Coordinates of C-alpha atoms in Angstrom, one line a residue:
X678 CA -60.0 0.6 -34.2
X679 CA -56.8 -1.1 -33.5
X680 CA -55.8 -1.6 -29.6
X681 CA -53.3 1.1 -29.5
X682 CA -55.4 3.7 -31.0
X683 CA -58.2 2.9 -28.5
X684 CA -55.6 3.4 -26.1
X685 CA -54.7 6.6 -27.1
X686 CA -58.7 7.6 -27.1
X687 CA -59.2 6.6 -23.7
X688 CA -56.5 8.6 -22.2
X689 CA -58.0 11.5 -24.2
X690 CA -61.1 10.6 -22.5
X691 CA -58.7 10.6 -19.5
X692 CA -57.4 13.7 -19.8
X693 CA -61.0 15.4 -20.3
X694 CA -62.7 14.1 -17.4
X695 CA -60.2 15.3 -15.2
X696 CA -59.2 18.7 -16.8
X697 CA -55.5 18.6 -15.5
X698 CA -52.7 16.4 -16.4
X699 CA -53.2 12.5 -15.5
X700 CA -51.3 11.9 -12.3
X701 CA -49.9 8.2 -12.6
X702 CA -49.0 8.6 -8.8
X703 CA -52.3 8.2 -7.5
X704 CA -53.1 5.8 -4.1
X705 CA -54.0 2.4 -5.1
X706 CA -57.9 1.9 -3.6
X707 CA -58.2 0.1 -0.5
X708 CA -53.9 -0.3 -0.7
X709 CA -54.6 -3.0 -3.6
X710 CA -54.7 -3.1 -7.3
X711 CA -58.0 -3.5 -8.8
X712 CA -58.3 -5.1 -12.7
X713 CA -60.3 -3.4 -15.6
X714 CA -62.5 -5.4 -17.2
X715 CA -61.0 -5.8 -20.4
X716 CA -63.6 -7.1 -22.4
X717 CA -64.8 -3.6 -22.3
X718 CA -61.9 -2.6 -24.5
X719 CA -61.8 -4.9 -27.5
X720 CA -60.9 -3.8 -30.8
X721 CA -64.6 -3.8 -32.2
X722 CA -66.1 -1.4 -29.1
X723 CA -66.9 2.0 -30.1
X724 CA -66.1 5.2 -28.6
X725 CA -69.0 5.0 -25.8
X726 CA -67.8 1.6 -24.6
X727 CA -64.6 3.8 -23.5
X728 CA -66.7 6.1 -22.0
X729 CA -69.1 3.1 -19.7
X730 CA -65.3 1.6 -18.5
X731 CA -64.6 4.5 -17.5
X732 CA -67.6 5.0 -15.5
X733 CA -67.9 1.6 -14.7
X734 CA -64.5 1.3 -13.0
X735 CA -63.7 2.3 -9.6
X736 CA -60.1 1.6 -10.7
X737 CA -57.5 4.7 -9.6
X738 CA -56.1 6.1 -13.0
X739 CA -52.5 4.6 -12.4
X740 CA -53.9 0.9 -12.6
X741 CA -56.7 1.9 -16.2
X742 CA -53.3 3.2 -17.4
X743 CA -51.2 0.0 -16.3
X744 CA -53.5 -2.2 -17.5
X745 CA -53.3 -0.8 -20.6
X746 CA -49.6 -0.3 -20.7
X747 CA -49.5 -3.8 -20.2
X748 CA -52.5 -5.0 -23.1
X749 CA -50.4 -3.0 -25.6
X750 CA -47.5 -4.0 -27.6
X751 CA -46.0 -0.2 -28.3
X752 CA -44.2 1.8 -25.6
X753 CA -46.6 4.6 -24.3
X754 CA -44.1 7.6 -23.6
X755 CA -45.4 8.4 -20.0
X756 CA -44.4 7.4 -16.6
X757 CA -45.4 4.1 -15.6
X758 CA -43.9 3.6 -12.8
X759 CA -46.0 2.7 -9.5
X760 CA -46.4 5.3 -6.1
X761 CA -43.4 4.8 -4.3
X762 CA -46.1 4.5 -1.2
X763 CA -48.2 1.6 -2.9
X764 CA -44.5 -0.4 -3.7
X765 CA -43.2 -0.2 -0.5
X766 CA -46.5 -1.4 1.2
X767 CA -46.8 -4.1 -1.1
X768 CA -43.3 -5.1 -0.5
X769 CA -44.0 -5.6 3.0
X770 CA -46.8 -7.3 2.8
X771 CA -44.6 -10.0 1.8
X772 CA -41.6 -10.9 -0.4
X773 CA -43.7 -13.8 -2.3
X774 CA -46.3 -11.7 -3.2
X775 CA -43.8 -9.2 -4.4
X776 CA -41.8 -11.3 -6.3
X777 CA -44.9 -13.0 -7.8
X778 CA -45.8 -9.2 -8.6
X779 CA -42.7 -8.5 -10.2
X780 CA -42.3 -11.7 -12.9
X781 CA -45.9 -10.8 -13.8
X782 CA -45.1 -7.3 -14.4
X783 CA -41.7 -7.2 -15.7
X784 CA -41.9 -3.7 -17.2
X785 CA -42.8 -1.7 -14.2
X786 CA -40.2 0.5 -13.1
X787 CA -39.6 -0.2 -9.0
X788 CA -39.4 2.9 -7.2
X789 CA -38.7 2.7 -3.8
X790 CA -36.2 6.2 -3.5
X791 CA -36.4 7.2 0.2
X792 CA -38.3 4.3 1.3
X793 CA -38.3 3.3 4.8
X794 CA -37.6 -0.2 4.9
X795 CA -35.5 -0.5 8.0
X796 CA -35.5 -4.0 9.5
X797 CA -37.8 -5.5 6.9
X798 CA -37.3 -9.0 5.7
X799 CA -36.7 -8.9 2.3
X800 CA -34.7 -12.2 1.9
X801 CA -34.7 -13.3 -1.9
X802 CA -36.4 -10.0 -3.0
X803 CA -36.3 -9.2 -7.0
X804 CA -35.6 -5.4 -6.9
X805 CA -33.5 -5.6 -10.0
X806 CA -33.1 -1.9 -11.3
X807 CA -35.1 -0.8 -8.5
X808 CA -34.9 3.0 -7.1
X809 CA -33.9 2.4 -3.9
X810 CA -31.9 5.6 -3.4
X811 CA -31.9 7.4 0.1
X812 CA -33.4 4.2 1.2
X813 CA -33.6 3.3 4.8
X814 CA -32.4 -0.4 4.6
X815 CA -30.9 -0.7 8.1
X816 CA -30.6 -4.1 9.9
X817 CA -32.8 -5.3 7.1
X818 CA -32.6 -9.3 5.9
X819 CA -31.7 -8.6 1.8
X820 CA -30.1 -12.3 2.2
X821 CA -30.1 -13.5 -1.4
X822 CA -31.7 -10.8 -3.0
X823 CA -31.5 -10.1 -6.4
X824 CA -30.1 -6.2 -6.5
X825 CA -28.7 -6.5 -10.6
X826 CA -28.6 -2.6 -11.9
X827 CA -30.1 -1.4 -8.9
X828 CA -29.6 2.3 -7.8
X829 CA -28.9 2.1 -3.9
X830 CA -26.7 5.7 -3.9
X831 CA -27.2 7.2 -0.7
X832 CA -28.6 4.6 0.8
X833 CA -28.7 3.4 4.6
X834 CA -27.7 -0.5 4.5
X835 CA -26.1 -0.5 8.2
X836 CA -26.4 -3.3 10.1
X837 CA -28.0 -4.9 6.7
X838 CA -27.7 -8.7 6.0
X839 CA -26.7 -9.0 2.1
X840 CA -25.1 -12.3 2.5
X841 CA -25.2 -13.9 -0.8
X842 CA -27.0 -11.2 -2.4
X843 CA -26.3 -10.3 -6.1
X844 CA -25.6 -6.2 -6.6
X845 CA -23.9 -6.7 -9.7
X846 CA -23.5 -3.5 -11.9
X847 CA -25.3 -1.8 -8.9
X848 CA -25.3 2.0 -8.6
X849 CA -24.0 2.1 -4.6
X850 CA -21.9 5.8 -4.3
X851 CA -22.0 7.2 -1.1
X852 CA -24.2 4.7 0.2
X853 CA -23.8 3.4 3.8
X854 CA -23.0 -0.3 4.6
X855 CA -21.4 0.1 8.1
X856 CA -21.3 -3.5 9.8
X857 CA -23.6 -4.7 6.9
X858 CA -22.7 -8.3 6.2
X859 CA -21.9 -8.9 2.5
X860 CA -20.4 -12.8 3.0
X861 CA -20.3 -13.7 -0.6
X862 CA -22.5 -10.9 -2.3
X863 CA -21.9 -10.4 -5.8
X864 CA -20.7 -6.8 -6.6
X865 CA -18.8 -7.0 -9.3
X866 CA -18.9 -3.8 -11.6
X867 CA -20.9 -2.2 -9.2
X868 CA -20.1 1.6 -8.6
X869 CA -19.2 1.8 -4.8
X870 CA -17.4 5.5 -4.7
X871 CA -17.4 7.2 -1.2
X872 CA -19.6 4.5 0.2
X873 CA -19.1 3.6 4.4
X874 CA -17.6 0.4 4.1
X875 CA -16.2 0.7 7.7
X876 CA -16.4 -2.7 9.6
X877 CA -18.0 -4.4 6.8
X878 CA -17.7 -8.2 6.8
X879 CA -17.2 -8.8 2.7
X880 CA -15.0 -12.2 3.1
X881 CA -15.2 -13.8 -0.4
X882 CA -17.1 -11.6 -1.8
X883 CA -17.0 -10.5 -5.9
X884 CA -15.7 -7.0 -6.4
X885 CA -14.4 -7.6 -9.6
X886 CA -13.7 -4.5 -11.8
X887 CA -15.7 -2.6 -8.8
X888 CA -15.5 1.2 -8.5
X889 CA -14.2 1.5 -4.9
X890 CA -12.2 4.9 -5.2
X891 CA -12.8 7.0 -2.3
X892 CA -14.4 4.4 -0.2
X893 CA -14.3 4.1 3.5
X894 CA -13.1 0.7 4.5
X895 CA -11.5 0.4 7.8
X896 CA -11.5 -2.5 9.7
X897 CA -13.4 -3.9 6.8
X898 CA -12.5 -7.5 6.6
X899 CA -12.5 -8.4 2.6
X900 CA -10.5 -11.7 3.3
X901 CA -10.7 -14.4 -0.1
X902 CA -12.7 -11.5 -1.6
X903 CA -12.1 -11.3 -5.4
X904 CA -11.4 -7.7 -6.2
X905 CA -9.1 -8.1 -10.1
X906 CA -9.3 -5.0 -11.4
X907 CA -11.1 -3.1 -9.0
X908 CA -10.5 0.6 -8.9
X909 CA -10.0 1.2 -4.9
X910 CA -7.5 4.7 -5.6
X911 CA -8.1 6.8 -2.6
X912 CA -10.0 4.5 -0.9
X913 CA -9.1 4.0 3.1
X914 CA -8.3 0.8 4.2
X915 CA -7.1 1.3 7.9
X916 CA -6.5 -2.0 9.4
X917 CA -8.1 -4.0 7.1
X918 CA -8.1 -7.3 6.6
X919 CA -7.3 -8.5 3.1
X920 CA -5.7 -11.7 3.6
X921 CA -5.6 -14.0 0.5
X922 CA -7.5 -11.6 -1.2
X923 CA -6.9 -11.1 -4.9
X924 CA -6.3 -7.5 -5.9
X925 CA -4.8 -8.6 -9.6
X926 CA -4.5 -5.5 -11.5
X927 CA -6.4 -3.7 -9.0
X928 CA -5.9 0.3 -8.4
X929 CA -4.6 1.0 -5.0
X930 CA -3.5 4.7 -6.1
X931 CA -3.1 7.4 -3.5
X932 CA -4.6 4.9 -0.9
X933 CA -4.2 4.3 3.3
X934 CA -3.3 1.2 4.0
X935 CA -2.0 1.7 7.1
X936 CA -1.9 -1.4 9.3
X937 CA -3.4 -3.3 6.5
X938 CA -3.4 -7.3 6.4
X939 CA -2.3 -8.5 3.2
X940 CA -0.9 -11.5 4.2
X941 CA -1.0 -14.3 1.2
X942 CA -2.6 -11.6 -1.2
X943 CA -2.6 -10.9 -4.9
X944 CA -1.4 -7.9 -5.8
X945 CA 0.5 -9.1 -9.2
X946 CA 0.3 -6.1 -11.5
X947 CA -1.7 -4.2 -8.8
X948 CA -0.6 -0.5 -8.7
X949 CA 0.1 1.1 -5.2
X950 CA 1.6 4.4 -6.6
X951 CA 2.2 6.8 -3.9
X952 CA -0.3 4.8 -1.0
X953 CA 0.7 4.4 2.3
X954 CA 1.9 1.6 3.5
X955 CA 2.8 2.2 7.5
X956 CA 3.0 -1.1 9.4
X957 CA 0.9 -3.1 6.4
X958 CA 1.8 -6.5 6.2
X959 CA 2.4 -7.7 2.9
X960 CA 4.2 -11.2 4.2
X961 CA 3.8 -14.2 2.0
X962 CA 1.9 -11.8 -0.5
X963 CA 2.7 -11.4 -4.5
X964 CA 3.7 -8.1 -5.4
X965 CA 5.2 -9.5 -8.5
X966 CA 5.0 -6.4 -11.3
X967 CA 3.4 -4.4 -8.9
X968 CA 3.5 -0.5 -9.2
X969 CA 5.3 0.5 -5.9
X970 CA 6.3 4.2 -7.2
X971 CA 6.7 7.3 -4.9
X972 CA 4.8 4.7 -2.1
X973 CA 5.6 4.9 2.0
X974 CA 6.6 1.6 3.2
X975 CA 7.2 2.6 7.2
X976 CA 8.4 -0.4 9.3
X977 CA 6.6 -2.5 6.7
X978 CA 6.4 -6.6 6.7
X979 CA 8.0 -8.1 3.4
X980 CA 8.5 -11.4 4.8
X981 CA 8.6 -13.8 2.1
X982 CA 6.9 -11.3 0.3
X983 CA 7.4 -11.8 -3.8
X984 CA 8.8 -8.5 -5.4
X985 CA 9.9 -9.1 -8.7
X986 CA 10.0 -7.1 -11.5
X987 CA 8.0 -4.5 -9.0
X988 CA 8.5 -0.5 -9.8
X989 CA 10.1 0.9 -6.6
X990 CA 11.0 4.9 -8.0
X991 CA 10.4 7.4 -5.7
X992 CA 9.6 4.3 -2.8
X993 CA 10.6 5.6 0.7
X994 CA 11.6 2.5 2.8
X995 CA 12.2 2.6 6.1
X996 CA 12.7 -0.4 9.1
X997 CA 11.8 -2.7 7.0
X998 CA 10.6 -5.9 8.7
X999 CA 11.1 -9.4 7.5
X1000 CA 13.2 -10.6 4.3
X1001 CA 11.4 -11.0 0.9
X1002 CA 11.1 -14.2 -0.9
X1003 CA 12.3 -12.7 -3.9
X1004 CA 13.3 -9.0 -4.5
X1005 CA 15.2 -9.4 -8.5
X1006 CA 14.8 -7.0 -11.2
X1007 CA 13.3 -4.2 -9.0
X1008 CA 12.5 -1.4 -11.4
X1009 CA 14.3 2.0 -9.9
X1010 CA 14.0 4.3 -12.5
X1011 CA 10.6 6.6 -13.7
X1012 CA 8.4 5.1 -16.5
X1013 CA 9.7 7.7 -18.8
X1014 CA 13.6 6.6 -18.6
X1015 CA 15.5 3.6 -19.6
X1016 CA 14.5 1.0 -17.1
X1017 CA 17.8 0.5 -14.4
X1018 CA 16.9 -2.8 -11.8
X1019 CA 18.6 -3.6 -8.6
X1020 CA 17.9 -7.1 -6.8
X1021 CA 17.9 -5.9 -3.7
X1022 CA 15.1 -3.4 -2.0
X1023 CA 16.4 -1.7 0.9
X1024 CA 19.3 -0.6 -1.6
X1025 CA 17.4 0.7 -4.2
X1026 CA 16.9 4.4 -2.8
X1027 CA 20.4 4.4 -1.8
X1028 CA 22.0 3.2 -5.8
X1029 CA 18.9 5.2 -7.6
X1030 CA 20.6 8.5 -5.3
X1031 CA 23.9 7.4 -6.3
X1032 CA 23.7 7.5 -10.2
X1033 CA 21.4 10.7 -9.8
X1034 CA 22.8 12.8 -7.3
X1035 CA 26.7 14.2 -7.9
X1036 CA 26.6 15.5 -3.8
X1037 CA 25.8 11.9 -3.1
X1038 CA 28.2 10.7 -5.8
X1039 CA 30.8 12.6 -3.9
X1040 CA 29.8 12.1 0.0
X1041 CA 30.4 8.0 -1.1
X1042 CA 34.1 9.0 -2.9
X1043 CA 35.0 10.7 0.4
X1044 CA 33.6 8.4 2.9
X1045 CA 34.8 5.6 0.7
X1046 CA 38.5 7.1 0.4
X1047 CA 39.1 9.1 3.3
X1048 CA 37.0 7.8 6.1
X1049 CA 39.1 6.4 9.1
X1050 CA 36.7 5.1 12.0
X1051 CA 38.1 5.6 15.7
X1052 CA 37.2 3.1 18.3
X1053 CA 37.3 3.5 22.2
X1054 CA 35.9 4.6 25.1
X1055 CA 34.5 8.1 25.9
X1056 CA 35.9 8.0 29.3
X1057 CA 37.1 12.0 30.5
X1058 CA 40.5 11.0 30.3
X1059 CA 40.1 8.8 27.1
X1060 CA 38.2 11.4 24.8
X1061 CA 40.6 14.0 25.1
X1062 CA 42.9 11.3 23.3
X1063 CA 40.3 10.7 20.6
X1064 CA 39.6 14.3 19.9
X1065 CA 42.9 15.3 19.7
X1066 CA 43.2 12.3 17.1
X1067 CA 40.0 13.3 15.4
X1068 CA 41.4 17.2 15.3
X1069 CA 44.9 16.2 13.8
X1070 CA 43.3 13.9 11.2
X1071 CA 41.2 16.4 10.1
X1072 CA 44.8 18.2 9.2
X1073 CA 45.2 15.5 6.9
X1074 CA 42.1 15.7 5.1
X1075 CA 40.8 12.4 6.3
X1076 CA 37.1 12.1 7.7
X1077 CA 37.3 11.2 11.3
X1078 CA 34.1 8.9 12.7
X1079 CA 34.2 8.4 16.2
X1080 CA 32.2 5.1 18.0
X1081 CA 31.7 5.1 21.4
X1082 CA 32.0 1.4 23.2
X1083 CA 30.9 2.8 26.7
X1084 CA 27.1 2.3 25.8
X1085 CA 26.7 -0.7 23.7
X1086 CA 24.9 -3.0 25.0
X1087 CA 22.8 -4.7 22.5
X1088 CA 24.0 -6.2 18.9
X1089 CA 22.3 -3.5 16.4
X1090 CA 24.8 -0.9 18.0
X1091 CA 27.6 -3.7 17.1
X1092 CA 26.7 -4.3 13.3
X1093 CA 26.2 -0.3 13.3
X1094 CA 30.2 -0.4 13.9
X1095 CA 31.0 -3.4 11.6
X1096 CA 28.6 -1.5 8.7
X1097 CA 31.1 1.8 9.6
X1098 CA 34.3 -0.4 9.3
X1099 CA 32.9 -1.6 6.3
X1100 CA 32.7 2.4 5.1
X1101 CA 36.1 3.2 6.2
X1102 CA 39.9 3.4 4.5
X1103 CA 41.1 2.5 8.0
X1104 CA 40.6 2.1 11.9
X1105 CA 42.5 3.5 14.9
X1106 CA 41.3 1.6 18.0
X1107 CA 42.3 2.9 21.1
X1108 CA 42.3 -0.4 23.4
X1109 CA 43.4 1.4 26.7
X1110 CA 41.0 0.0 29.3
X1111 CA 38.6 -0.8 26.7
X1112 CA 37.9 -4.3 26.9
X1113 CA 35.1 -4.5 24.4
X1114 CA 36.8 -3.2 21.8
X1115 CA 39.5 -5.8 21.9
X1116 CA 36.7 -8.0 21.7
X1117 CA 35.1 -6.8 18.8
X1118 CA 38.2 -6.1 16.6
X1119 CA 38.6 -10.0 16.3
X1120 CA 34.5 -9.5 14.4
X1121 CA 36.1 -6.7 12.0
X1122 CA 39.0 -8.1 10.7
X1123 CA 37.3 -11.3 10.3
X1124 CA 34.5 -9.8 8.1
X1125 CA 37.0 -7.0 6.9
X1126 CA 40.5 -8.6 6.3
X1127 CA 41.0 -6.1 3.6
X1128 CA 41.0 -2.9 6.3
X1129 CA 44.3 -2.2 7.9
X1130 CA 43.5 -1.8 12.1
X1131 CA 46.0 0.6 13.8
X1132 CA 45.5 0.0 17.8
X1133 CA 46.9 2.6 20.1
X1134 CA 48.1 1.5 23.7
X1135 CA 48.8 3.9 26.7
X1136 CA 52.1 2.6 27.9
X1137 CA 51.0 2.2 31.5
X1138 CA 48.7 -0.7 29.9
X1139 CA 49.8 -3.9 29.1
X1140 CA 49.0 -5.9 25.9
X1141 CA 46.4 -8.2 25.7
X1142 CA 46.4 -11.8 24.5
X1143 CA 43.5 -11.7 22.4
X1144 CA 45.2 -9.0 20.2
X1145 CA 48.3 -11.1 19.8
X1146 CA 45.7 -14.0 19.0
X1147 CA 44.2 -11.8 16.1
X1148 CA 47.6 -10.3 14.9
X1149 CA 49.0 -14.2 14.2
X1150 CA 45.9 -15.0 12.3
X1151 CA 45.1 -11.7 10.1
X1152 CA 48.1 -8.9 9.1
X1153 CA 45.2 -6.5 9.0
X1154 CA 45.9 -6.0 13.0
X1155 CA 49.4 -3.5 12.4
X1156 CA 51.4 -3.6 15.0
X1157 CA 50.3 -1.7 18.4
X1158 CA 51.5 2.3 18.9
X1159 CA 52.3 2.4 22.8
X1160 CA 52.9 6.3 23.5
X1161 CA 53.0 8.1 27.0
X1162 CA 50.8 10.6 26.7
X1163 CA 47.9 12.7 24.0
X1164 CA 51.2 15.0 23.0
X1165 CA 53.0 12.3 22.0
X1166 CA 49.6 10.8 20.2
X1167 CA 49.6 14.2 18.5
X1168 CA 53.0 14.7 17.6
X1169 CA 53.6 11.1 16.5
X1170 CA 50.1 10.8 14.7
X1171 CA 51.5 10.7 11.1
X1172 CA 54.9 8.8 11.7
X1173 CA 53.1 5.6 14.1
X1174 CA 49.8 5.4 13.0
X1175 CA 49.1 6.6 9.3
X1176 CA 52.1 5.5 7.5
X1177 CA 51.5 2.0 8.7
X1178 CA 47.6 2.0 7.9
X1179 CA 48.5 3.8 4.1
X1180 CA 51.3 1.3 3.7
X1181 CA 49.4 -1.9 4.4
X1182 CA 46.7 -0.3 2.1
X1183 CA 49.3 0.3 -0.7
X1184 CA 50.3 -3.3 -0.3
X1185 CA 47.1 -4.9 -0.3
X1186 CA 46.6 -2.9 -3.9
X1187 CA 50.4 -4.1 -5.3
X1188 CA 49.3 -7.7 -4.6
X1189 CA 46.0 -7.5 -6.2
X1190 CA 48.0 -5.7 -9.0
X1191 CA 50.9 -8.2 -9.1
X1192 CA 53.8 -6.7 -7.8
X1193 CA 53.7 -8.3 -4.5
X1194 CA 55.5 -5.5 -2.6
X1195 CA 55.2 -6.3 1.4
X1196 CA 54.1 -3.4 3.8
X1197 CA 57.5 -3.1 4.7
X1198 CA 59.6 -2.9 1.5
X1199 CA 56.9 -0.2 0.4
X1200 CA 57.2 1.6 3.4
X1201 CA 61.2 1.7 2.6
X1202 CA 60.5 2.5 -0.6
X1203 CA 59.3 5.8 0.5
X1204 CA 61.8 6.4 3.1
X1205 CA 64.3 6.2 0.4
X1206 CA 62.1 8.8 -1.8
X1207 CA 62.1 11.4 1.6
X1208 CA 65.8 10.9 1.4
X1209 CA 66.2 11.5 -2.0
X1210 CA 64.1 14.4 -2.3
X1211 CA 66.1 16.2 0.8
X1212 CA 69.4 15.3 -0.9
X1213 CA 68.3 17.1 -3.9
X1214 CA 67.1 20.0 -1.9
X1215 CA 70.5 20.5 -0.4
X1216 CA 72.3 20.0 -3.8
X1217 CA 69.8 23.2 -4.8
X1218 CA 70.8 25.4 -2.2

């Protein structure tokens, strides 16, 4: 009789003795394994040697069956796997003895599901493709242990020491590592989804190709850790440290980075499509080729951040905080259209609007050719003098901005007025008792020499030296309107103040064009046309 079909006799013998199906699950006898004397079971015994091992052992079932699994060559199609009770005893009893267990018995399936191992020491441990789901690991020593293929979904690892430990193509969803200490474990390809990563300490740990997606990892700090490839979309990383941590072709999809450190990180070819990115701080990181589409970056740190080549559509950027190291051939347009790139990010929302939006198309034409920006002071008796300017340019079709100097105090409000000089055809400043806006015109006409500057004086005010200073060096400054009163502002408006500004304007145009008219002969120029066109109006009546 060969060995397997003596097998197969005994557990017919098995089955007979104890008229129900053979229950592998058994309690080991006095907590330990006992042997079988094997000798009983050669290939020459008969039939009735079966039957004396049987009666001679005092052996539990599982073990005669284990024993046998382990004599045969040929897979016996029944559960082998040991009590979950008689594992977990034996693993506490010592990790030596459990890994000396395991090397000697290789094929047993580990099944440990819903164990309660909190606090044990199981530094070193072989529990490769153990069943240690639902486990109750907490605060327990797993320094170094060898966790290959193992199934830990659902279980409790908080407080848990896995420094070093190797979890590689581990099945780990939903389980809970809070404040566990994975310094250097080995996850990589290991299915993480929906686990409690929250403080975790996972500094230079292996993540790569890790599924992370859904996870929970604030305050986690996953500084140097190795994550290339790693799928982390939805995950929450809320204050998280991540510097010089390498997330190269990582998925960062749909998640909350919020307060994030990123500082010195990879994220080349990393994809951050639609996450938010409030207050994360991305300076000195490489975002070189990274997806960046329909994402929130909220008073955001770019400092010498690397951007290029980086897909911006849809990005919402706002208070930006630092300057990029490099920001060229930012991507603005949606994967499915010919790709348009800007070299500059805070611009990008503002050009993508502009070659996609007519209204916007239009609000730049009209600010850009019929804006006239209006400087003073909102003093009662000044800004009934500005309004009735603002009114009476409105007649005109012009687009009146007004800036009030009476509250500036710091220099953002300042380049806020240079930025709108920028924007406008031309600017009336109204210098009556309005010493910081003589000030500042000398800032405008040196950055914008191009923008005629009308000033308005009341007559009871005398000039100032610093606008004669500015008119001698830049024939932007016209020269200053002194009226009496706001009727004579009002009634004069078109005559003083316009027809100067337009006619410098026109000028400025015939010398870039080449015919090198002055303000003045232009402005004669139409005189003579008014004249002209009267005469012929007579000549018709």
């Amino acid at each position: 009789m060969k060995i397997h079909k003596l097998i197969l006799t005994f557990l017919k013998k098995l089955w007979e003795r104890e008229d129900k199906e053979i229950n592998i699950n058994d309690t080991l006898v006095d907590n330990k394994p006992l042997l079988v004397d094997m000798s009983m079971l050669q290939e020459s015994d008969e039939e009735d040697r079966i039957n004396n091992a049987i009666r001679a052992s005092k052996t539990p079932l599982r073990d005669t069956l284990q024993l046998l699994w382990e004599s045969d060559e040929k897979e016996i199609k029944m559960n082998t796997t040991w009590t979950n009770e008689s594992q977990c005893k034996l693993i506490l009893d010592g990790v030596e003895g459990w890994n000396n267990w395991r090397r000697k018995n290789p094929k047993v399936k580990v099944n440990l599901e819903g164990a309660d191992l909190r606090g044990a020491n199981l530094e070193g441990a072989e529990l490769g493709k153990a069943k240690l789901s639902r486990a109750c690991l907490r605060g327990a020593n797993l320094r170094e242990a060898k966790l290959g293929e193992a199934d830990l979904g659902e279980a409790d690892l908080s407080d848990a020491n896995l420094q070093r430990a190797w979890v590689q193509k581990g099945s780990l969803h939903n389980a809970k590592f809070y404040r566990a200490n994975l310094n250097e474990a080995n996850l990589s390809g290991s299915i993480i989804t929906g686990a409690d990563l929250r403080n975790t300490n996972l500094r230079d740990a292996d993540l790569r190709d890790a599924d992370l997606s859904d996870a929970s990892c604030s305050d986690a700090d996953l500084s140097g850790a190795l994550l290339t490839g790693a799928d982390l979309s939805r995950a929450a990383l809320y204050e998280a440290n991540l510097r010089k941590a390498n997330f190269y072709g990582a998925d960062l999809s749909n998640a909350s980075l919020a307060g994030a450190c990123f500082i010195e990180a990879n994220l080349h070819e990393a994809n951050l499509h639609e996450t938010n990115c409030y207050r994360t701080d991305f300076s000195y990181a490489n975002l070189t080729s990274a997806n960046l589409q329909n994402a929130v970056l909220v008073e955001t740190n770019l400092e010498q951040a690397i951007l290029t080549n980086s897909k911006i559509y849809g990005l919402s950027a706002w208070a930006l905080k630092g300057a990029p190291k490099a920001q060229s051939s930012l991507i603005i347009t949606p994967n499915e259209e010919a790709a348009i790139t800007v070299d500059d990010l805070k611009l990008a929302q503002f050009i993508y609007m502009l070659l996609n939006n007519e209204n916007v198309r239009n609000v730049i034409d009209t600010i850009t050719s019929k804006a006239v920006l209006i400087l003073g002071r909102f003093t009662p008796d000044r800004k009934n003098v500005l309004d009735l300017i603002r009114q009476e340019l409105n007649k005109y079709n012009y687009v009146p901005i007004l800036f009030d100097f009476a509250n500036t105090q710091n220099q953002t409000l300042l380049e806020t007025v240079l930025t709108l000089a920028g924007m406008s055809r031309f600017i009336i400043a109204d210098v009556t008792d309005a010493t910081m806006v003589r000030e500042e015109l000398r800032s405008i006409v040196e950055k914008y020499p191009s923008k005629p500057i009308q000033p308005i004086l009341l007559h009871t005010e005398k000039e100032y030296v610093t606008l004669l200073e500015i008119s001698i060096g830049f024939k932007s400054l016209l020269k200053i309107y002194t009226y009496k009163d706001q009727d004579e502002v009002v009634s004069n408006l078109e005559q003083n103040i316009i027809h100067p500004a337009e006619a410098w304007i026109e000028a400025r145009e015939g010398q870039m064009l080449g015919t090198f008219k002055t303000a003045r002969e232009i402005e004669l120029e139409r005189e003579n046309e008014a004249l002209k066109k009267k005469l012929e109006e007579k000549e018709e009546q």
